[in-house]
CSV table of C-alpha atoms and ligand atoms in Angstrom, one decimal:
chain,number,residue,atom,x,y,z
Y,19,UNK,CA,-2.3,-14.3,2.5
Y,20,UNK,CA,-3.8,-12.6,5.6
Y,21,UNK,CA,-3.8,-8.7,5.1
Y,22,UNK,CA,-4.6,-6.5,8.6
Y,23,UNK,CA,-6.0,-3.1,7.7
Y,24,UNK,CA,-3.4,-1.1,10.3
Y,25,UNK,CA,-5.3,2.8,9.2
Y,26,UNK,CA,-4.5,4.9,6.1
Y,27,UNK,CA,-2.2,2.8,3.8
Y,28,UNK,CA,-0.6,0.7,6.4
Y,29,UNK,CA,-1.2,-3.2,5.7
Y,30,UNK,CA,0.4,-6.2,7.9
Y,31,UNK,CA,0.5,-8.9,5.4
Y,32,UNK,CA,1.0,-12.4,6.6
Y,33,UNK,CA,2.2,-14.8,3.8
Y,34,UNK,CA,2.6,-19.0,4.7
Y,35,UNK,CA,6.6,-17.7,5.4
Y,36,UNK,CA,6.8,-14.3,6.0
Y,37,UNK,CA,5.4,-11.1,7.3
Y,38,UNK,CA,5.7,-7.7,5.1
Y,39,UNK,CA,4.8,-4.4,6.3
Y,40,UNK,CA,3.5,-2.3,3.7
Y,41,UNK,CA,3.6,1.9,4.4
Y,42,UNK,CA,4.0,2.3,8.4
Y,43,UNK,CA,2.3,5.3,9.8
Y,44,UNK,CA,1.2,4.4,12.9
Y,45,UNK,CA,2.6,7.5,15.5
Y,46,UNK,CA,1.0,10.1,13.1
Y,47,UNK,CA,-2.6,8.4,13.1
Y,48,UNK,CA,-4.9,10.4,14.4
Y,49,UNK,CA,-7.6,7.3,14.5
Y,50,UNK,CA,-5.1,5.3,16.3
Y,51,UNK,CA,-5.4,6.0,20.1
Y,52,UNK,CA,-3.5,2.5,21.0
Y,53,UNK,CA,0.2,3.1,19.7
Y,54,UNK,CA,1.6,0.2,21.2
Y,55,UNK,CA,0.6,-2.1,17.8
Y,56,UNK,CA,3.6,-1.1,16.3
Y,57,UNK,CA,5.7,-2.5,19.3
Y,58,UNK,CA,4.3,-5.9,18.8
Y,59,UNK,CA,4.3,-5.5,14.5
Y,60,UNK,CA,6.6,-8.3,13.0
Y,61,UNK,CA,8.3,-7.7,9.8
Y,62,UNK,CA,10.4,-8.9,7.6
Y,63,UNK,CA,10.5,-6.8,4.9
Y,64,UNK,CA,9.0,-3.2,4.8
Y,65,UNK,CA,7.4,-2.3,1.4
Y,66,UNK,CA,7.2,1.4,0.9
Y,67,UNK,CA,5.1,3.0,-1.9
Y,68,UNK,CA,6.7,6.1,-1.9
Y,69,UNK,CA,8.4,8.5,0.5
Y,70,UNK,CA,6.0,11.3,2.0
Y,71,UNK,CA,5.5,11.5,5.6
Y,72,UNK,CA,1.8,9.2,5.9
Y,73,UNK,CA,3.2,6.4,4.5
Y,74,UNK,CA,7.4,5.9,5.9
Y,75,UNK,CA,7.1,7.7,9.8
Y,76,UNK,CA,7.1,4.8,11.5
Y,77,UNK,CA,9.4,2.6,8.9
Y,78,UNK,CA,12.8,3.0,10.2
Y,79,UNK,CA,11.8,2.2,13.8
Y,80,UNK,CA,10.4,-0.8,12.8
Y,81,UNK,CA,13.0,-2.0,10.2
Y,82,UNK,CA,15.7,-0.9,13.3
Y,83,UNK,CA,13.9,-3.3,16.1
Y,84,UNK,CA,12.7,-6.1,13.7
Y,85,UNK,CA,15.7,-6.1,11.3
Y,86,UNK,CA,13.4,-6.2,8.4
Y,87,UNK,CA,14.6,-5.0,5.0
Y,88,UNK,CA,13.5,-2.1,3.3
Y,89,UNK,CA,11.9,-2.5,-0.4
Y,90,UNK,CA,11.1,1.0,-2.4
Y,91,UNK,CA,12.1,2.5,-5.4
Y,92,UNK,CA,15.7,3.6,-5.7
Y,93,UNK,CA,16.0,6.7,-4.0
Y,94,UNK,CA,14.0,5.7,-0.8
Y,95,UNK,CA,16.3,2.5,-0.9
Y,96,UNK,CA,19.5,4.3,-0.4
Y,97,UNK,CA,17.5,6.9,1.8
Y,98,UNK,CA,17.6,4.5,4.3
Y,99,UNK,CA,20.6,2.0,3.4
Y,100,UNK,CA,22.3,5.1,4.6
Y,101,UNK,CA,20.9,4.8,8.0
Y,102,UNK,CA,22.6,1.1,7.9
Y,103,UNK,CA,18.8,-0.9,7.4
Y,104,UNK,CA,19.0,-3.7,5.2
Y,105,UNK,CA,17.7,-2.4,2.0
Y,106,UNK,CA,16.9,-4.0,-2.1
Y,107,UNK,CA,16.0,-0.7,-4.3
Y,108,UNK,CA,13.6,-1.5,-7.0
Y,109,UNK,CA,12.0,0.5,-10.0
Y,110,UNK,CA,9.0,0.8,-12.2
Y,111,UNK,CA,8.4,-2.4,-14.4
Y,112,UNK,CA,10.9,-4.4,-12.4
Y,113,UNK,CA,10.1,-7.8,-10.8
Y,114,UNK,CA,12.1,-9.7,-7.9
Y,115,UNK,CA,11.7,-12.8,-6.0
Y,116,UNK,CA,11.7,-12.5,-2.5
Y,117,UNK,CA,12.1,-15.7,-0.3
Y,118,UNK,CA,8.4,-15.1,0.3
Y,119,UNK,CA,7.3,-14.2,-3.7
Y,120,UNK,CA,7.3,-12.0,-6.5
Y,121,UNK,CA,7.3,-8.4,-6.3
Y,122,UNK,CA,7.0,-5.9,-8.9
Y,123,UNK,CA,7.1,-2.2,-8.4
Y,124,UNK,CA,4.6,-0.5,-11.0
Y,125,UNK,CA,3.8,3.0,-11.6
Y,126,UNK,CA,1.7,5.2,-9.5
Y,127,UNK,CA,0.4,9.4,-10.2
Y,128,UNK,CA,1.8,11.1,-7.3
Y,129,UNK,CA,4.3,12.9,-6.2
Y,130,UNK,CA,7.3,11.7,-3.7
Y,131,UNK,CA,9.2,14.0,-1.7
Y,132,UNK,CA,10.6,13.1,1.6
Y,133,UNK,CA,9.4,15.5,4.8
Y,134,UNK,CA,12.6,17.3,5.3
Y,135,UNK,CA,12.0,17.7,0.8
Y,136,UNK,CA,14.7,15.8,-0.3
Y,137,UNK,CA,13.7,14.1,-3.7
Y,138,UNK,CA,11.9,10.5,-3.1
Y,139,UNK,CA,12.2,9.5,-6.6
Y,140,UNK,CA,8.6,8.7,-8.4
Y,141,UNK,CA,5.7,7.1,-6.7
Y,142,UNK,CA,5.0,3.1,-7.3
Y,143,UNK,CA,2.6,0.4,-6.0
Y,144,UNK,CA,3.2,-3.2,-5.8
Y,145,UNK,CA,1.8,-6.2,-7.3
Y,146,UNK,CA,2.6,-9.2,-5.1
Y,147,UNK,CA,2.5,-12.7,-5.6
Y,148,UNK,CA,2.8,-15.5,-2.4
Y,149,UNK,CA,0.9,-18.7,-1.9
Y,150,UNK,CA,-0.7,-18.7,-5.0
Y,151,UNK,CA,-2.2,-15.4,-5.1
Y,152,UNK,CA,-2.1,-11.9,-6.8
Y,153,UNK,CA,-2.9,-8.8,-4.7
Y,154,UNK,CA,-2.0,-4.9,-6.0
Y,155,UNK,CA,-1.1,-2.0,-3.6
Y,156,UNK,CA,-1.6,0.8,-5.5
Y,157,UNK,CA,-0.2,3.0,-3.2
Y,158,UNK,CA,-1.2,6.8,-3.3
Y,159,UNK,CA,-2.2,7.2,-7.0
Y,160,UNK,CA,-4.8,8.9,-9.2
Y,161,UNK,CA,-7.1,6.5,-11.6
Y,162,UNK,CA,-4.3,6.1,-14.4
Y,163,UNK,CA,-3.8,4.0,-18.3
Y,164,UNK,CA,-0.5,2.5,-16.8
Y,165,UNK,CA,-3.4,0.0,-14.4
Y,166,UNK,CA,-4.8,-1.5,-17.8
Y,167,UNK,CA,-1.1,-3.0,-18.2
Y,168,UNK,CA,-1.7,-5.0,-14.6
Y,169,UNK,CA,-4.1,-7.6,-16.0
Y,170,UNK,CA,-2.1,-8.2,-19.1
Y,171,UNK,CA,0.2,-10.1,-16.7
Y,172,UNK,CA,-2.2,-10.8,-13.5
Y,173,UNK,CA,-4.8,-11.9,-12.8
Y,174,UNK,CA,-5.4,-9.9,-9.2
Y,175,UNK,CA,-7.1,-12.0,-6.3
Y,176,UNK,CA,-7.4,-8.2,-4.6
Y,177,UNK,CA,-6.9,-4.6,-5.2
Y,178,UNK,CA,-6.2,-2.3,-2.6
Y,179,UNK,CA,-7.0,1.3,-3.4
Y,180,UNK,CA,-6.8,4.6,-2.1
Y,181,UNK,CA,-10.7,6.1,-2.4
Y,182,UNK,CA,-10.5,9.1,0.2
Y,183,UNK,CA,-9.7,12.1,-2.8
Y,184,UNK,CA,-8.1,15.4,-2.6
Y,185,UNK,CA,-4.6,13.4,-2.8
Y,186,UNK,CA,-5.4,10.6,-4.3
Y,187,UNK,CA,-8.2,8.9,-6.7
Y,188,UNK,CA,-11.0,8.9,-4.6
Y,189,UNK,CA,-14.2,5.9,-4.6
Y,190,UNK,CA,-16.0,6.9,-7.7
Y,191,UNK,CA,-12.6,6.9,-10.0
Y,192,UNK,CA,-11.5,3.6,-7.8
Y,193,UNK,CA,-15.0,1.9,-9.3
Y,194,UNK,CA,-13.5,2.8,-12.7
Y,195,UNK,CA,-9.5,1.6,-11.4
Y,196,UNK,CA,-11.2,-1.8,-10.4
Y,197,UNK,CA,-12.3,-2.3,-14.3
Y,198,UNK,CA,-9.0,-1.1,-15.5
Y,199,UNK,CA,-7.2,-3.7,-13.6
Y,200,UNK,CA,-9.8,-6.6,-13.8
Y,201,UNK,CA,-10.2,-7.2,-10.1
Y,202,UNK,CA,-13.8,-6.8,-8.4
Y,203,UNK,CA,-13.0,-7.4,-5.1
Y,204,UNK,CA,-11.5,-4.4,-3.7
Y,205,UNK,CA,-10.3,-3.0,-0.4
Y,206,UNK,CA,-10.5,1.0,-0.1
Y,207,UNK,CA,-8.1,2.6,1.8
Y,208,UNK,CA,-6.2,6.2,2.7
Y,209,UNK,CA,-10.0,7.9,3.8
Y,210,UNK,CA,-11.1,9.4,6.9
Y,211,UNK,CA,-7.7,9.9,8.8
Y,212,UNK,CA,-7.6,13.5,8.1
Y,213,UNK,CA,-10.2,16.1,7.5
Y,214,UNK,CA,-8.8,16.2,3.9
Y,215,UNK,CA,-10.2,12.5,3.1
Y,216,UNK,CA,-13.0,11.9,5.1
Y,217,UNK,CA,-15.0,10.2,3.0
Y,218,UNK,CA,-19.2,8.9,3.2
Y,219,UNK,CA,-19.1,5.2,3.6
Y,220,UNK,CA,-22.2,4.2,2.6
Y,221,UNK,CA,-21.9,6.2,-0.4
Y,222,UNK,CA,-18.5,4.5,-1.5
Y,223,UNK,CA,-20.1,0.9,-0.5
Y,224,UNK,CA,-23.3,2.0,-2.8
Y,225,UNK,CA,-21.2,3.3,-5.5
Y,226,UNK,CA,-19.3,-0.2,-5.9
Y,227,UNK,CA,-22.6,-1.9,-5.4
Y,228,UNK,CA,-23.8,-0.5,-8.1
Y,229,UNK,CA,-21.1,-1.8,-10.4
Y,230,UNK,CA,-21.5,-5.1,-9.2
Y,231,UNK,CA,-18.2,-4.9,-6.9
Y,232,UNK,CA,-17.3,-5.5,-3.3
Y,233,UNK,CA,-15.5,-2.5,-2.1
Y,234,UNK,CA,-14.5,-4.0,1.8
Y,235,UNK,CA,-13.7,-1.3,4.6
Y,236,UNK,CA,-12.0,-2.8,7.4
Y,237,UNK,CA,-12.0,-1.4,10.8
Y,238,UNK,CA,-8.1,-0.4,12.4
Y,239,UNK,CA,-7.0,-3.8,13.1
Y,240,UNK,CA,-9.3,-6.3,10.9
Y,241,UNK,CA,-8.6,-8.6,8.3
Y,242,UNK,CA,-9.2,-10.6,5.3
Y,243,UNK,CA,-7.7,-13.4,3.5
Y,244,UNK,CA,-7.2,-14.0,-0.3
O,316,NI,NI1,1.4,10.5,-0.7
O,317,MN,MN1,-0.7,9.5,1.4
């Protein structure tokens, strides 16, 4: 899999098959002076963590021009089945196999509400599987138990984490997420796109250092492969 770091928690994902767009939020990024990426953004299937404003804005104009479906928990899934986009509702603890792997939607700490504050139902993160490997999306979450259950049935090639704080875990508790879920190599993300997250780099690359980890910060655009 090829993963491009698109800002915040946006994440093209190339698999041999397939592309998957996880959390679009490409309009509302202030880092992001060149809009036009999400004109040329394939997708065929939109994977949405949970439904606040940072992490859907940009989802139904994609799923609309690239006829991609739309994979979230239940209520996001009829959110926007009811805007006629292609749409397979998941929820917590459930698996599915897509043409391009296995999903599963596990649990996140957040909260969920929609902008307009109609309910989102509960937060998740994905664990997917293609080509052979594992990678987790935790999605916007705080460090939490439910990521010890991960490695009793994966064994994660990457974990992508939020590390930025104030809304979500930020580095120091991602250090201690990256033990929970057995996985050392690490890609931070949701930090510096608001004044709320800005985060010290250096200190969040020394703090994983210093747990013998890789935590990998990838400029808006770059990538890595698992
Ligand atoms: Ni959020
Ligand atoms: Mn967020």
């Amino acid at each position: 899999m090829q993963i491009q770091y698109l800002g915040h928690n946006t994440l093209a994902i190339k698999t041999s098959t397939h592309n998957i767009v996880i959390d679009p939020f490409i309009n509302g990024n202030p880092l992001i002076e060149d809009k036009s990426i999400l004109d040329s953004l394939e997708a065929d299937f939109i994977l949405l963590t949970h439904a606040h404003q940072d992490h859907v804005l940009d989802a139904e104009a994609l799923a609309k021009r690239t006829g991609a479906t739309i994979v979230s928990n239940y209520e996001i899934a009829m959110h926007y089945g009811a805007k006629d986009i292609p749409v397979h509702p998941m929820n917590h603890g459930g698996h599915w196999s897509f043409d391009f792997g296995r999903v599963k939607y596990v649990a996140a700490v957040h909260t969920s509400g929609f902008a307009d504050g109609t309910y989102g139902g509960e937060p998740g993160g994905f664990v997917i599987e293609a080509d052979g490997k594992t990678i987790y999306v935790a999605g916007d979450t705080a460090l939490t138990m439910d990521m010890k259950l991960i490695p009793l049935e994966y064994k994660l090639d990457l974990a992508i984490f939020p590390i930025g704080n104030n809304f979500t875990m930020g580095y120091q508790d991602a250090v201690h997420a990256s033990d929970f879920v057995q996985c050392d190599r690490v890609l931070g993300v949701h930090y510096d796109t608001f004044g709320y997250i800005e985060i010290d780099q250096q200190a969040a690359r020394d703090a994983f250092a210093a747990a013998n980890k890789q935590l990998e910060l990838l400029p808006i655009g770059g990538s890595l492969t698992v």
